mmCIF file with all atom_site columns, C-alpha atoms in Angstrom:
data_model
loop_
_atom_site.group_PDB
_atom_site.id
_atom_site.type_symbol
_atom_site.label_atom_id
_atom_site.label_alt_id
_atom_site.label_comp_id
_atom_site.label_asym_id
_atom_site.label_entity_id
_atom_site.label_seq_id
_atom_site.pdbx_PDB_ins_code
_atom_site.Cartn_x
_atom_site.Cartn_y
_atom_site.Cartn_z
_atom_site.occupancy
_atom_site.B_iso_or_equiv
_atom_site.pdbx_formal_charge
_atom_site.auth_seq_id
_atom_site.auth_comp_id
_atom_site.auth_asym_id
_atom_site.auth_atom_id
_atom_site.pdbx_PDB_model_num
ATOM 1  C CA . MET A 1 1  ? -2.693  -9.769  -0.984  1.00 0.00 ? 1  MET A CA 1
ATOM 2  C CA . ILE A 1 2  ? -0.109  -11.901 -2.647  1.00 0.00 ? 2  ILE A CA 1
ATOM 3  C CA . SER A 1 3  ? 1.072   -15.525 -2.259  1.00 0.00 ? 3  SER A CA 1
ATOM 4  C CA . LEU A 1 4  ? 4.641   -16.643 -3.006  1.00 0.00 ? 4  LEU A CA 1
ATOM 5  C CA . MET A 1 5  ? 5.454   -20.155 -4.201  1.00 0.00 ? 5  MET A CA 1
ATOM 6  C CA . GLY A 1 6  ? 9.106   -21.096 -3.741  1.00 0.00 ? 6  GLY A CA 1
ATOM 7  C CA . GLU A 1 7  ? 9.184   -24.407 -5.498  1.00 0.00 ? 7  GLU A CA 1
ATOM 8  C CA . ASN A 1 8  ? 6.919   -26.902 -7.359  1.00 0.00 ? 8  ASN A CA 1
ATOM 9  C CA . GLU A 1 9  ? 6.461   -30.628 -6.729  1.00 0.00 ? 9  GLU A CA 1
ATOM 10 C CA . ALA A 1 10 ? 9.862   -31.367 -8.360  1.00 0.00 ? 10 ALA A CA 1
ATOM 11 C CA . SER A 1 11 ? 11.682  -28.828 -6.024  1.00 0.00 ? 11 SER A CA 1
ATOM 12 C CA . GLN A 1 12 ? 12.253  -26.488 -8.960  1.00 0.00 ? 12 GLN A CA 1
ATOM 13 C CA . THR A 1 13 ? 11.313  -22.776 -9.486  1.00 0.00 ? 13 THR A CA 1
ATOM 14 C CA . PRO A 1 14 ? 7.563   -22.901 -10.322 1.00 0.00 ? 14 PRO A CA 1
ATOM 15 C CA . SER A 1 15 ? 6.413   -22.235 -13.813 1.00 0.00 ? 15 SER A CA 1
ATOM 16 C CA . GLN A 1 16 ? 3.446   -20.028 -14.796 1.00 0.00 ? 16 GLN A CA 1
ATOM 17 C CA . ALA A 1 17 ? 1.436   -23.292 -15.134 1.00 0.00 ? 17 ALA A CA 1
ATOM 18 C CA . ASP A 1 18 ? 2.456   -24.292 -11.569 1.00 0.00 ? 18 ASP A CA 1
ATOM 19 C CA . LEU A 1 19 ? 1.336   -20.957 -10.319 1.00 0.00 ? 19 LEU A CA 1
ATOM 20 C CA . ARG A 1 20 ? -2.000  -21.094 -12.042 1.00 0.00 ? 20 ARG A CA 1
ATOM 21 C CA . ARG A 1 21 ? -2.526  -24.702 -10.911 1.00 0.00 ? 21 ARG A CA 1
ATOM 22 C CA . TRP A 1 22 ? -1.709  -23.697 -7.211  1.00 0.00 ? 22 TRP A CA 1
ATOM 23 C CA . ALA A 1 23 ? -4.225  -20.778 -7.441  1.00 0.00 ? 23 ALA A CA 1
ATOM 24 C CA . ASP A 1 24 ? -6.957  -23.064 -8.842  1.00 0.00 ? 24 ASP A CA 1
ATOM 25 C CA . ASP A 1 25 ? -6.249  -25.820 -6.364  1.00 0.00 ? 25 ASP A CA 1
ATOM 26 C CA . TYR A 1 26 ? -6.645  -23.507 -3.327  1.00 0.00 ? 26 TYR A CA 1
ATOM 27 C CA . GLY A 1 27 ? -9.206  -21.114 -4.805  1.00 0.00 ? 27 GLY A CA 1
ATOM 28 C CA . ILE A 1 28 ? -6.827  -18.257 -4.679  1.00 0.00 ? 28 ILE A CA 1
ATOM 29 C CA . THR A 1 29 ? -7.963  -15.151 -6.482  1.00 0.00 ? 29 THR A CA 1
ATOM 30 C CA . HIS A 1 30 ? -5.135  -12.843 -5.663  1.00 0.00 ? 30 HIS A CA 1
ATOM 31 C CA . PRO A 1 31 ? -1.691  -12.930 -7.418  1.00 0.00 ? 31 PRO A CA 1
ATOM 32 C CA . VAL A 1 32 ? 0.497   -15.934 -6.871  1.00 0.00 ? 32 VAL A CA 1
ATOM 33 C CA . LEU A 1 33 ? 4.137   -15.204 -7.695  1.00 0.00 ? 33 LEU A CA 1
ATOM 34 C CA . ALA A 1 34 ? 7.183   -17.373 -8.101  1.00 0.00 ? 34 ALA A CA 1
ATOM 35 C CA . ASP A 1 35 ? 9.698   -17.017 -5.325  1.00 0.00 ? 35 ASP A CA 1
ATOM 36 C CA . PRO A 1 36 ? 12.830  -19.071 -6.383  1.00 0.00 ? 36 PRO A CA 1
ATOM 37 C CA . ASN A 1 37 ? 14.368  -20.881 -3.483  1.00 0.00 ? 37 ASN A CA 1
ATOM 38 C CA . PHE A 1 38 ? 11.983  -18.999 -1.078  1.00 0.00 ? 38 PHE A CA 1
ATOM 39 C CA . GLY A 1 39 ? 14.278  -15.924 -1.228  1.00 0.00 ? 39 GLY A CA 1
ATOM 40 C CA . VAL A 1 40 ? 11.677  -13.414 -0.545  1.00 0.00 ? 40 VAL A CA 1
ATOM 41 C CA . THR A 1 41 ? 9.515   -15.538 1.709   1.00 0.00 ? 41 THR A CA 1
ATOM 42 C CA . ALA A 1 42 ? 12.515  -16.224 3.976   1.00 0.00 ? 42 ALA A CA 1
ATOM 43 C CA . ARG A 1 43 ? 12.723  -12.412 4.705   1.00 0.00 ? 43 ARG A CA 1
ATOM 44 C CA . PHE A 1 44 ? 9.221   -12.382 6.041   1.00 0.00 ? 44 PHE A CA 1
ATOM 45 C CA . LEU A 1 45 ? 9.039   -15.582 8.192   1.00 0.00 ? 45 LEU A CA 1
ATOM 46 C CA . SER A 1 46 ? 7.548   -15.330 11.577  1.00 0.00 ? 46 SER A CA 1
ATOM 47 C CA . SER A 1 47 ? 9.237   -18.560 12.511  1.00 0.00 ? 47 SER A CA 1
ATOM 48 C CA . ASN A 1 48 ? 11.767  -20.953 10.817  1.00 0.00 ? 48 ASN A CA 1
ATOM 49 C CA . VAL A 1 49 ? 9.015   -22.947 9.249   1.00 0.00 ? 49 VAL A CA 1
ATOM 50 C CA . ILE A 1 50 ? 7.707   -22.238 5.817   1.00 0.00 ? 50 ILE A CA 1
ATOM 51 C CA . GLN A 1 51 ? 3.925   -22.915 5.586   1.00 0.00 ? 51 GLN A CA 1
ATOM 52 C CA . MET A 1 52 ? 2.268   -23.423 2.315   1.00 0.00 ? 52 MET A CA 1
ATOM 53 C CA . PRO A 1 53 ? 0.312   -21.753 1.045   1.00 0.00 ? 53 PRO A CA 1
ATOM 54 C CA . THR A 1 54 ? 1.160   -18.655 2.961   1.00 0.00 ? 54 THR A CA 1
ATOM 55 C CA . GLY A 1 55 ? 0.196   -15.058 2.240   1.00 0.00 ? 55 GLY A CA 1
ATOM 56 C CA . HIS A 1 56 ? 1.441   -11.480 2.804   1.00 0.00 ? 56 HIS A CA 1
ATOM 57 C CA . LEU A 1 57 ? -0.856  -8.477  2.720   1.00 0.00 ? 57 LEU A CA 1
ATOM 58 C CA . LEU A 1 58 ? 0.532   -5.307  1.257   1.00 0.00 ? 58 LEU A CA 1
ATOM 59 C CA . THR A 1 59 ? -1.008  -1.803  1.237   1.00 0.00 ? 59 THR A CA 1
ATOM 60 C CA . THR A 1 60 ? -1.378  0.236   -1.888  1.00 0.00 ? 60 THR A CA 1
ATOM 61 C CA . GLY A 1 61 ? 2.007   1.786   -1.073  1.00 0.00 ? 61 GLY A CA 1
ATOM 62 C CA . ALA A 1 62 ? 3.582   -1.830  -0.995  1.00 0.00 ? 62 ALA A CA 1
ATOM 63 C CA . GLU A 1 63 ? 4.033   -1.664  2.922   1.00 0.00 ? 63 GLU A CA 1
ATOM 64 C CA . VAL A 1 64 ? 3.836   -5.227  4.377   1.00 0.00 ? 64 VAL A CA 1
ATOM 65 C CA . VAL A 1 65 ? 1.146   -5.229  6.966   1.00 0.00 ? 65 VAL A CA 1
ATOM 66 C CA . VAL A 1 66 ? 0.553   -8.871  7.507   1.00 0.00 ? 66 VAL A CA 1
ATOM 67 C CA . ARG A 1 67 ? 3.323   -11.486 6.854   1.00 0.00 ? 67 ARG A CA 1
ATOM 68 C CA . ASP A 1 68 ? 3.525   -15.187 6.717   1.00 0.00 ? 68 ASP A CA 1
ATOM 69 C CA . SER A 1 69 ? -0.155  -15.700 7.331   1.00 0.00 ? 69 SER A CA 1
ATOM 70 C CA . TRP A 1 70 ? -3.726  -15.376 6.097   1.00 0.00 ? 70 TRP A CA 1
ATOM 71 C CA . PRO A 1 71 ? -5.099  -11.878 6.979   1.00 0.00 ? 71 PRO A CA 1
ATOM 72 C CA . SER A 1 72 ? -8.483  -11.548 8.592   1.00 0.00 ? 72 SER A CA 1
ATOM 73 C CA . SER A 1 73 ? -11.291 -9.673  6.958   1.00 0.00 ? 73 SER A CA 1
ATOM 74 C CA . ALA A 1 74 ? -10.672 -6.757  9.278   1.00 0.00 ? 74 ALA A CA 1
ATOM 75 C CA . GLU A 1 75 ? -6.987  -6.685  8.233   1.00 0.00 ? 75 GLU A CA 1
ATOM 76 C CA . LEU A 1 76 ? -7.962  -6.850  4.541   1.00 0.00 ? 76 LEU A CA 1
ATOM 77 C CA . ASN A 1 77 ? -10.418 -4.063  4.861   1.00 0.00 ? 77 ASN A CA 1
ATOM 78 C CA . GLY A 1 78 ? -7.992  -1.949  6.845   1.00 0.00 ? 78 GLY A CA 1
ATOM 79 C CA . ALA A 1 79 ? -5.541  -2.168  3.866   1.00 0.00 ? 79 ALA A CA 1
ATOM 80 C CA . LEU A 1 80 ? -7.875  -1.013  1.314   1.00 0.00 ? 80 LEU A CA 1
ATOM 81 C CA . PRO A 1 81 ? -7.711  2.632   0.173   1.00 0.00 ? 81 PRO A CA 1
#
């Protein structure tokens, strides 16, 4: 599971401090990565609306199995090796 953050409160690329604060604020324990200008996020949108925070579930082989959503416990368990 990863979360992508496209911009900070100032509409700039998020810093490491922004990413840590985001994770702390939302209780996120998986990686939160900077996604300048939502470049990667836009490729996986289910609609034209960017929801924040949003998550993507990857298998150990980096296959995207859930996009633009929060996966269920069953989906998380199914992606585990």
